[in-house]
PDB file of C-alpha atoms in Angstrom:
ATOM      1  CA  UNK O   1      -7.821 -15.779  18.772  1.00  0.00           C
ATOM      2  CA  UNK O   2      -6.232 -12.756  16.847  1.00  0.00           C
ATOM      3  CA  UNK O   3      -3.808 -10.912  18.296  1.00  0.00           C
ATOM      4  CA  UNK O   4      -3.618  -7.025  16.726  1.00  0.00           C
ATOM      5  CA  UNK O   5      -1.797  -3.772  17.831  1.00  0.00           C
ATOM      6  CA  UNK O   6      -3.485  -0.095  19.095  1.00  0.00           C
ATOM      7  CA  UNK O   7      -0.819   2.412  18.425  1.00  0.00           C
ATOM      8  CA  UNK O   8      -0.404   6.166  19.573  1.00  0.00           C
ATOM      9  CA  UNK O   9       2.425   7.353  17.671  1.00  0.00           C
ATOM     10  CA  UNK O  10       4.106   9.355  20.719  1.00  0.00           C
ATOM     11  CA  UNK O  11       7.007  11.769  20.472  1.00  0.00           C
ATOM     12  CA  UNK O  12      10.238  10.482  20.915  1.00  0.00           C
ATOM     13  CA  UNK O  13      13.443  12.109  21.174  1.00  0.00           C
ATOM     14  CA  UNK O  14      14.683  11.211  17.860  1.00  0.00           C
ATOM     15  CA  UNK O  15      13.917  13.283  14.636  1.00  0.00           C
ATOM     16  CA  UNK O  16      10.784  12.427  12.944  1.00  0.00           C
ATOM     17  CA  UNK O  17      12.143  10.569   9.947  1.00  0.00           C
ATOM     18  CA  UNK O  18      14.086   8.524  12.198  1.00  0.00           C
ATOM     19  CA  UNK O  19      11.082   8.049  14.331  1.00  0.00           C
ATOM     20  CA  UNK O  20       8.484   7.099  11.330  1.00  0.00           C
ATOM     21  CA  UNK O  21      10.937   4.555   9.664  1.00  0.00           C
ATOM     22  CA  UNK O  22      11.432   2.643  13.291  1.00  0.00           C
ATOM     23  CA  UNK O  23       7.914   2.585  13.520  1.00  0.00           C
ATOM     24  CA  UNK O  24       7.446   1.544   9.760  1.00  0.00           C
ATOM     25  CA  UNK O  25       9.916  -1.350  10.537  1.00  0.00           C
ATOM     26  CA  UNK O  26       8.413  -2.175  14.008  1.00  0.00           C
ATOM     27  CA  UNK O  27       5.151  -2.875  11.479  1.00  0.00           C
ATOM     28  CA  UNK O  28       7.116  -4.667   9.233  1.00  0.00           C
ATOM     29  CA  UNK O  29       8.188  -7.449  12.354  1.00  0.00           C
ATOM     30  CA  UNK O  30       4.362  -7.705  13.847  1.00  0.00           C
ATOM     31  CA  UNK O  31       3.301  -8.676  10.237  1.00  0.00           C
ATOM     32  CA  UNK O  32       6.100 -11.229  10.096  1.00  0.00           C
ATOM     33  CA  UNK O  33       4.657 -12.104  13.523  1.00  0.00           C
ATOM     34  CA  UNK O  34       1.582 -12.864  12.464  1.00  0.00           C
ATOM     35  CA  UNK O  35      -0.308  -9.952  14.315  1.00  0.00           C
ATOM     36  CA  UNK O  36      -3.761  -9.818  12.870  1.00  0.00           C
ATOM     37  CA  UNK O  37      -4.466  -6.208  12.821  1.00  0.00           C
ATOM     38  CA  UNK O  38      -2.577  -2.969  13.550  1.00  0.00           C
ATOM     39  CA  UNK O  39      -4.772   0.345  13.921  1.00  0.00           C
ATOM     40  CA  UNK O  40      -3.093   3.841  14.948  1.00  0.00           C
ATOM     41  CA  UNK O  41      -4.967   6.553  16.612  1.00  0.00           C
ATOM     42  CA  UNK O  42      -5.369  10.011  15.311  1.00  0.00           C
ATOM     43  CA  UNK O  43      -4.548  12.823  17.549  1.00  0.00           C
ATOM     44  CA  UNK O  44      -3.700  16.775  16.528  1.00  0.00           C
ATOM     45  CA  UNK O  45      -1.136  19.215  18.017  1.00  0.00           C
ATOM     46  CA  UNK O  46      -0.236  16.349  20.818  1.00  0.00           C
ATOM     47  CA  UNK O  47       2.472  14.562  21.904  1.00  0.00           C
ATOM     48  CA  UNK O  48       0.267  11.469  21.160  1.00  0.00           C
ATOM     49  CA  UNK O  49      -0.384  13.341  17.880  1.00  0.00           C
ATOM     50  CA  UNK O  50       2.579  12.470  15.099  1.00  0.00           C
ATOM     51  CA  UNK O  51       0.056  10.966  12.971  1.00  0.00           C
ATOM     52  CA  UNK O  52      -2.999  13.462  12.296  1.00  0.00           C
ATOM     53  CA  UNK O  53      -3.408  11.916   9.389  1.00  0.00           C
ATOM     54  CA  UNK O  54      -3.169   8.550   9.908  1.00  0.00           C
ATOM     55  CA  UNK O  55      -4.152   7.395   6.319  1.00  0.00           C
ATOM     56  CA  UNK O  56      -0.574   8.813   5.154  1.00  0.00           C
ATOM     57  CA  UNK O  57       1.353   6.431   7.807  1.00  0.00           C
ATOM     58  CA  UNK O  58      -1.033   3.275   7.024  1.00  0.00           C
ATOM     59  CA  UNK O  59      -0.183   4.240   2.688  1.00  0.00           C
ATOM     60  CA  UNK O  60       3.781   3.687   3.933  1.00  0.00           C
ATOM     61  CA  UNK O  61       2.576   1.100   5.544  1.00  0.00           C
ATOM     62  CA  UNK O  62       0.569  -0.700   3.270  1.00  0.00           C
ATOM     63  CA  UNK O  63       3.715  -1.187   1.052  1.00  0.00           C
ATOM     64  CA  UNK O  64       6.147  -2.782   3.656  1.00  0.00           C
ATOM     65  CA  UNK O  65       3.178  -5.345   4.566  1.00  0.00           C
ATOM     66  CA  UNK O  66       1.642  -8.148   3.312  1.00  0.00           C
ATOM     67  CA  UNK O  67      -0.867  -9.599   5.592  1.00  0.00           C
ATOM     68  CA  UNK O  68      -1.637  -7.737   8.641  1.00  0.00           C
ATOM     69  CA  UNK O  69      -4.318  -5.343   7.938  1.00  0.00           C
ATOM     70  CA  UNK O  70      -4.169  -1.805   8.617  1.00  0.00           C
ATOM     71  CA  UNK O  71      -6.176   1.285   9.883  1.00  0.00           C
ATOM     72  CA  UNK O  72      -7.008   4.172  12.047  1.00  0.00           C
ATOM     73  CA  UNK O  73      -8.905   3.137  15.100  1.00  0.00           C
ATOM     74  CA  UNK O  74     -11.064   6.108  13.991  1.00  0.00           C
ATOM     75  CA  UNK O  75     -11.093   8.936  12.018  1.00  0.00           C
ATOM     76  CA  UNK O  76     -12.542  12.003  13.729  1.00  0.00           C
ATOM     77  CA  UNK O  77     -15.353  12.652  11.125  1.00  0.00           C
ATOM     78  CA  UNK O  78     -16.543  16.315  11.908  1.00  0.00           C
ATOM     79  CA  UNK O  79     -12.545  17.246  10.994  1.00  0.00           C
ATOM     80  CA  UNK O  80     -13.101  15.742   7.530  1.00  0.00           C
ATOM     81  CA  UNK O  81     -14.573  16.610   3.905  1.00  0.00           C
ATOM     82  CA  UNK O  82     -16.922  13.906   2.888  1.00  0.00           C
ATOM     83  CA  UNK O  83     -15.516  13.726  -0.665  1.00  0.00           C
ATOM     84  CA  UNK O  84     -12.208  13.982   0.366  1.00  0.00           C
ATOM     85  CA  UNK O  85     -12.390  11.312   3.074  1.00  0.00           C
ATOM     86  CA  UNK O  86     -14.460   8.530   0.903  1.00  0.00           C
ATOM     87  CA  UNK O  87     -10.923   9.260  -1.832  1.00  0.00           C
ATOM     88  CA  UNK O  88      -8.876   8.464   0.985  1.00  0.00           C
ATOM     89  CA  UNK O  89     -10.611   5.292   2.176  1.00  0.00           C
ATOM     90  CA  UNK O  90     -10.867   3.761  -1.672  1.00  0.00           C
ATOM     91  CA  UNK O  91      -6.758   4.486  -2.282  1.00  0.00           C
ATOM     92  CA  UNK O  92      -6.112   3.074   0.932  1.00  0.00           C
ATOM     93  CA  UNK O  93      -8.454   0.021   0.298  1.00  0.00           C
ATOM     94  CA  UNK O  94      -6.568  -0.151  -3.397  1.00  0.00           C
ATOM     95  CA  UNK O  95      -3.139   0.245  -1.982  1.00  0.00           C
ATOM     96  CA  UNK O  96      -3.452  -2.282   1.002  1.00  0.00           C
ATOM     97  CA  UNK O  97      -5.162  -5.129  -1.405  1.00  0.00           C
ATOM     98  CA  UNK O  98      -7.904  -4.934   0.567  1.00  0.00           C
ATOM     99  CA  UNK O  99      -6.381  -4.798   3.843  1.00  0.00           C
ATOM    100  CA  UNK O 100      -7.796  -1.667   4.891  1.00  0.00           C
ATOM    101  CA  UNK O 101     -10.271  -1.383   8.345  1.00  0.00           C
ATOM    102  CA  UNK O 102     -12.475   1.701   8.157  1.00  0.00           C
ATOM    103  CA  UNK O 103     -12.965   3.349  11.708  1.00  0.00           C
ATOM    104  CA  UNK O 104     -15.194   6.276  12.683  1.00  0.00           C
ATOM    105  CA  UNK O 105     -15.647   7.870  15.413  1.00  0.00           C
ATOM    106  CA  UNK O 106     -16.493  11.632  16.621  1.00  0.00           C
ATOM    107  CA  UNK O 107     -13.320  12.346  18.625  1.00  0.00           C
ATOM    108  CA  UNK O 108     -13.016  12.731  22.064  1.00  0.00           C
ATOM    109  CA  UNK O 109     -10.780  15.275  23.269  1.00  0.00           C
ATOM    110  CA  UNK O 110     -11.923  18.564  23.815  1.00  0.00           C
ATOM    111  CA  UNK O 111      -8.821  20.777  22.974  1.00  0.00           C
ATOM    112  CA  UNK O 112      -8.448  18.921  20.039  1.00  0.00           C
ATOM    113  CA  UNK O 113     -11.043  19.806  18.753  1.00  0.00           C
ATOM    114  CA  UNK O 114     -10.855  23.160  19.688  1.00  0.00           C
ATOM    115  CA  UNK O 115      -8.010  23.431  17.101  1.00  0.00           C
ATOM    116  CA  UNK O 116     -10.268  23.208  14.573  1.00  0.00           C
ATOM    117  CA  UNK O 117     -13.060  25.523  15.805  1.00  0.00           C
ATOM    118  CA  UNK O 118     -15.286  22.872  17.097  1.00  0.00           C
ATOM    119  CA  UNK O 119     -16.707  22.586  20.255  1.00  0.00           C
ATOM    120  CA  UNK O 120     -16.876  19.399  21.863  1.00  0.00           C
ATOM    121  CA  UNK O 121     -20.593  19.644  22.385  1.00  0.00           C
ATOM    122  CA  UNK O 122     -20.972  20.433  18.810  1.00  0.00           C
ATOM    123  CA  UNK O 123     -18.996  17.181  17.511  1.00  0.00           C
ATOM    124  CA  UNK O 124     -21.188  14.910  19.193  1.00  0.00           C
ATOM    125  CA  UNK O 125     -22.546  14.626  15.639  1.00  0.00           C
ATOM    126  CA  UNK O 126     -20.389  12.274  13.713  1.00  0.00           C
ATOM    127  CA  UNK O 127     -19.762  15.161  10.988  1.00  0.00           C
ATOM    128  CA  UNK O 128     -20.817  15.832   7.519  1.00  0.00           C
ATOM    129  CA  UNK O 129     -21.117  11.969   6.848  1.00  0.00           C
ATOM    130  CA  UNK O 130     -24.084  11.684   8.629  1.00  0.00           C
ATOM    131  CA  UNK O 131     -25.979  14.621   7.235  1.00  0.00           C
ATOM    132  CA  UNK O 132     -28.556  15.039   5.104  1.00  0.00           C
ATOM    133  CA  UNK O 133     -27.700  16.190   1.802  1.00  0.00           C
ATOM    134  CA  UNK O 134     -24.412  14.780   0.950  1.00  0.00           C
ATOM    135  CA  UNK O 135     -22.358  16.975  -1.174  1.00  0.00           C
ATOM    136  CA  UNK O 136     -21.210  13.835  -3.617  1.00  0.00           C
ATOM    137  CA  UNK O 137     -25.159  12.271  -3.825  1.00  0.00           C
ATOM    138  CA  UNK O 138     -24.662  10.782  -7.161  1.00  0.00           C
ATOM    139  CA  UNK O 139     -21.632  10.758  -7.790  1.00  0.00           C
ATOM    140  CA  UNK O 140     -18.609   8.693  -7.696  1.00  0.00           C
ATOM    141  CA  UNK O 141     -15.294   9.839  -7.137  1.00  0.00           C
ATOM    142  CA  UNK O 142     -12.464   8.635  -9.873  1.00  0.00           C
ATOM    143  CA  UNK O 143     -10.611   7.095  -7.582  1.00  0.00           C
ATOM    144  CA  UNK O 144     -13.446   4.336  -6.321  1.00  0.00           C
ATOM    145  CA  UNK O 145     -13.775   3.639 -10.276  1.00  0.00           C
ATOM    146  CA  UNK O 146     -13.444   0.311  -9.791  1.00  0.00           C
ATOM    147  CA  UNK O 147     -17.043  -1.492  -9.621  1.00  0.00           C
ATOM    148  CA  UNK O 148     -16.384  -3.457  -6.256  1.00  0.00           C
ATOM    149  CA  UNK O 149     -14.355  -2.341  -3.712  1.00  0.00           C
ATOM    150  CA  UNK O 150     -11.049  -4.999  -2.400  1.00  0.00           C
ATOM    151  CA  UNK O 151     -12.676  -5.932   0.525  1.00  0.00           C
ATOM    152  CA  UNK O 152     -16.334  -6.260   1.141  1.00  0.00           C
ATOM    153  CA  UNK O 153     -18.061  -5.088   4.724  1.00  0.00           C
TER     154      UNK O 153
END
């Protein structure tokens, strides 16, 4: 059986950078550990929230690993550009060594989304991914140059 971690990263009463490098060596001890897997949650203007975007905490993270792999347990798709999101995914697949899990999901708070002009309702839809007529249909973006990714589905 693997054993993995579901994080919220939840305010503290510390100041941030304090805060992030505990966590970043708290990560550093469950991959020493042996934890399989460690996946963060995404959250906006939250006390639950001090990782909205949780691909810049799994980057730090990717370089004070080795062998645990890393993600978000989802990324809320309607808040995100298509383009921009599939650049995100292939750095972080390049910079974990193919360690990288790819969640989505549509979100499920409905202030949250609110932040961003969205009604709950309206996000049901898992975003821009899923529509028709993808903005980058045929092409590739520089960053996911390489002709395989790290880790194959």
């Amino acid at each position: 059986m693997d054993l993995g971690i579901f994080d919220h990263l939840d305010r503290q009463d510390v100041p941030l950078d304090e805060f992030y490098e505990s966590r970043l060596r708290l990560l550093e001890r469950y991959d020493a550990a042996g934890f399989a897997s460690y996946h963060l949650a995404e959250h906006h203007a939250t006390p639950l929230g001090l990782a909205p975007v949780p691909g810049i905490f799994l980057a730090a993270a990717t370089q004070r690993t080795r062998k645990i792999r890393l993600g978000p347990c989802v990324y809320c798709l309607p808040l995100y550009d298509p383009l921009r999101l599939i650049e995100e995914v292939c750095m972080l697949d390049q910079l974990s060594r193919g360690r990288f899990d790819f969640g989505v999901g549509r979100g499920i708070v409905p202030y949250e989304m609110a932040y961003f002009n969205l009604h709950h309702h309206r996000a049901r839809s898992a975003g821009p991914l899923t529509r028709s007529g993808f903005p980058v249909a045929g092409r590739r973006p520089a960053v996911c140059d390489r002709k395989e990714p790290r880790r194959r589905p």
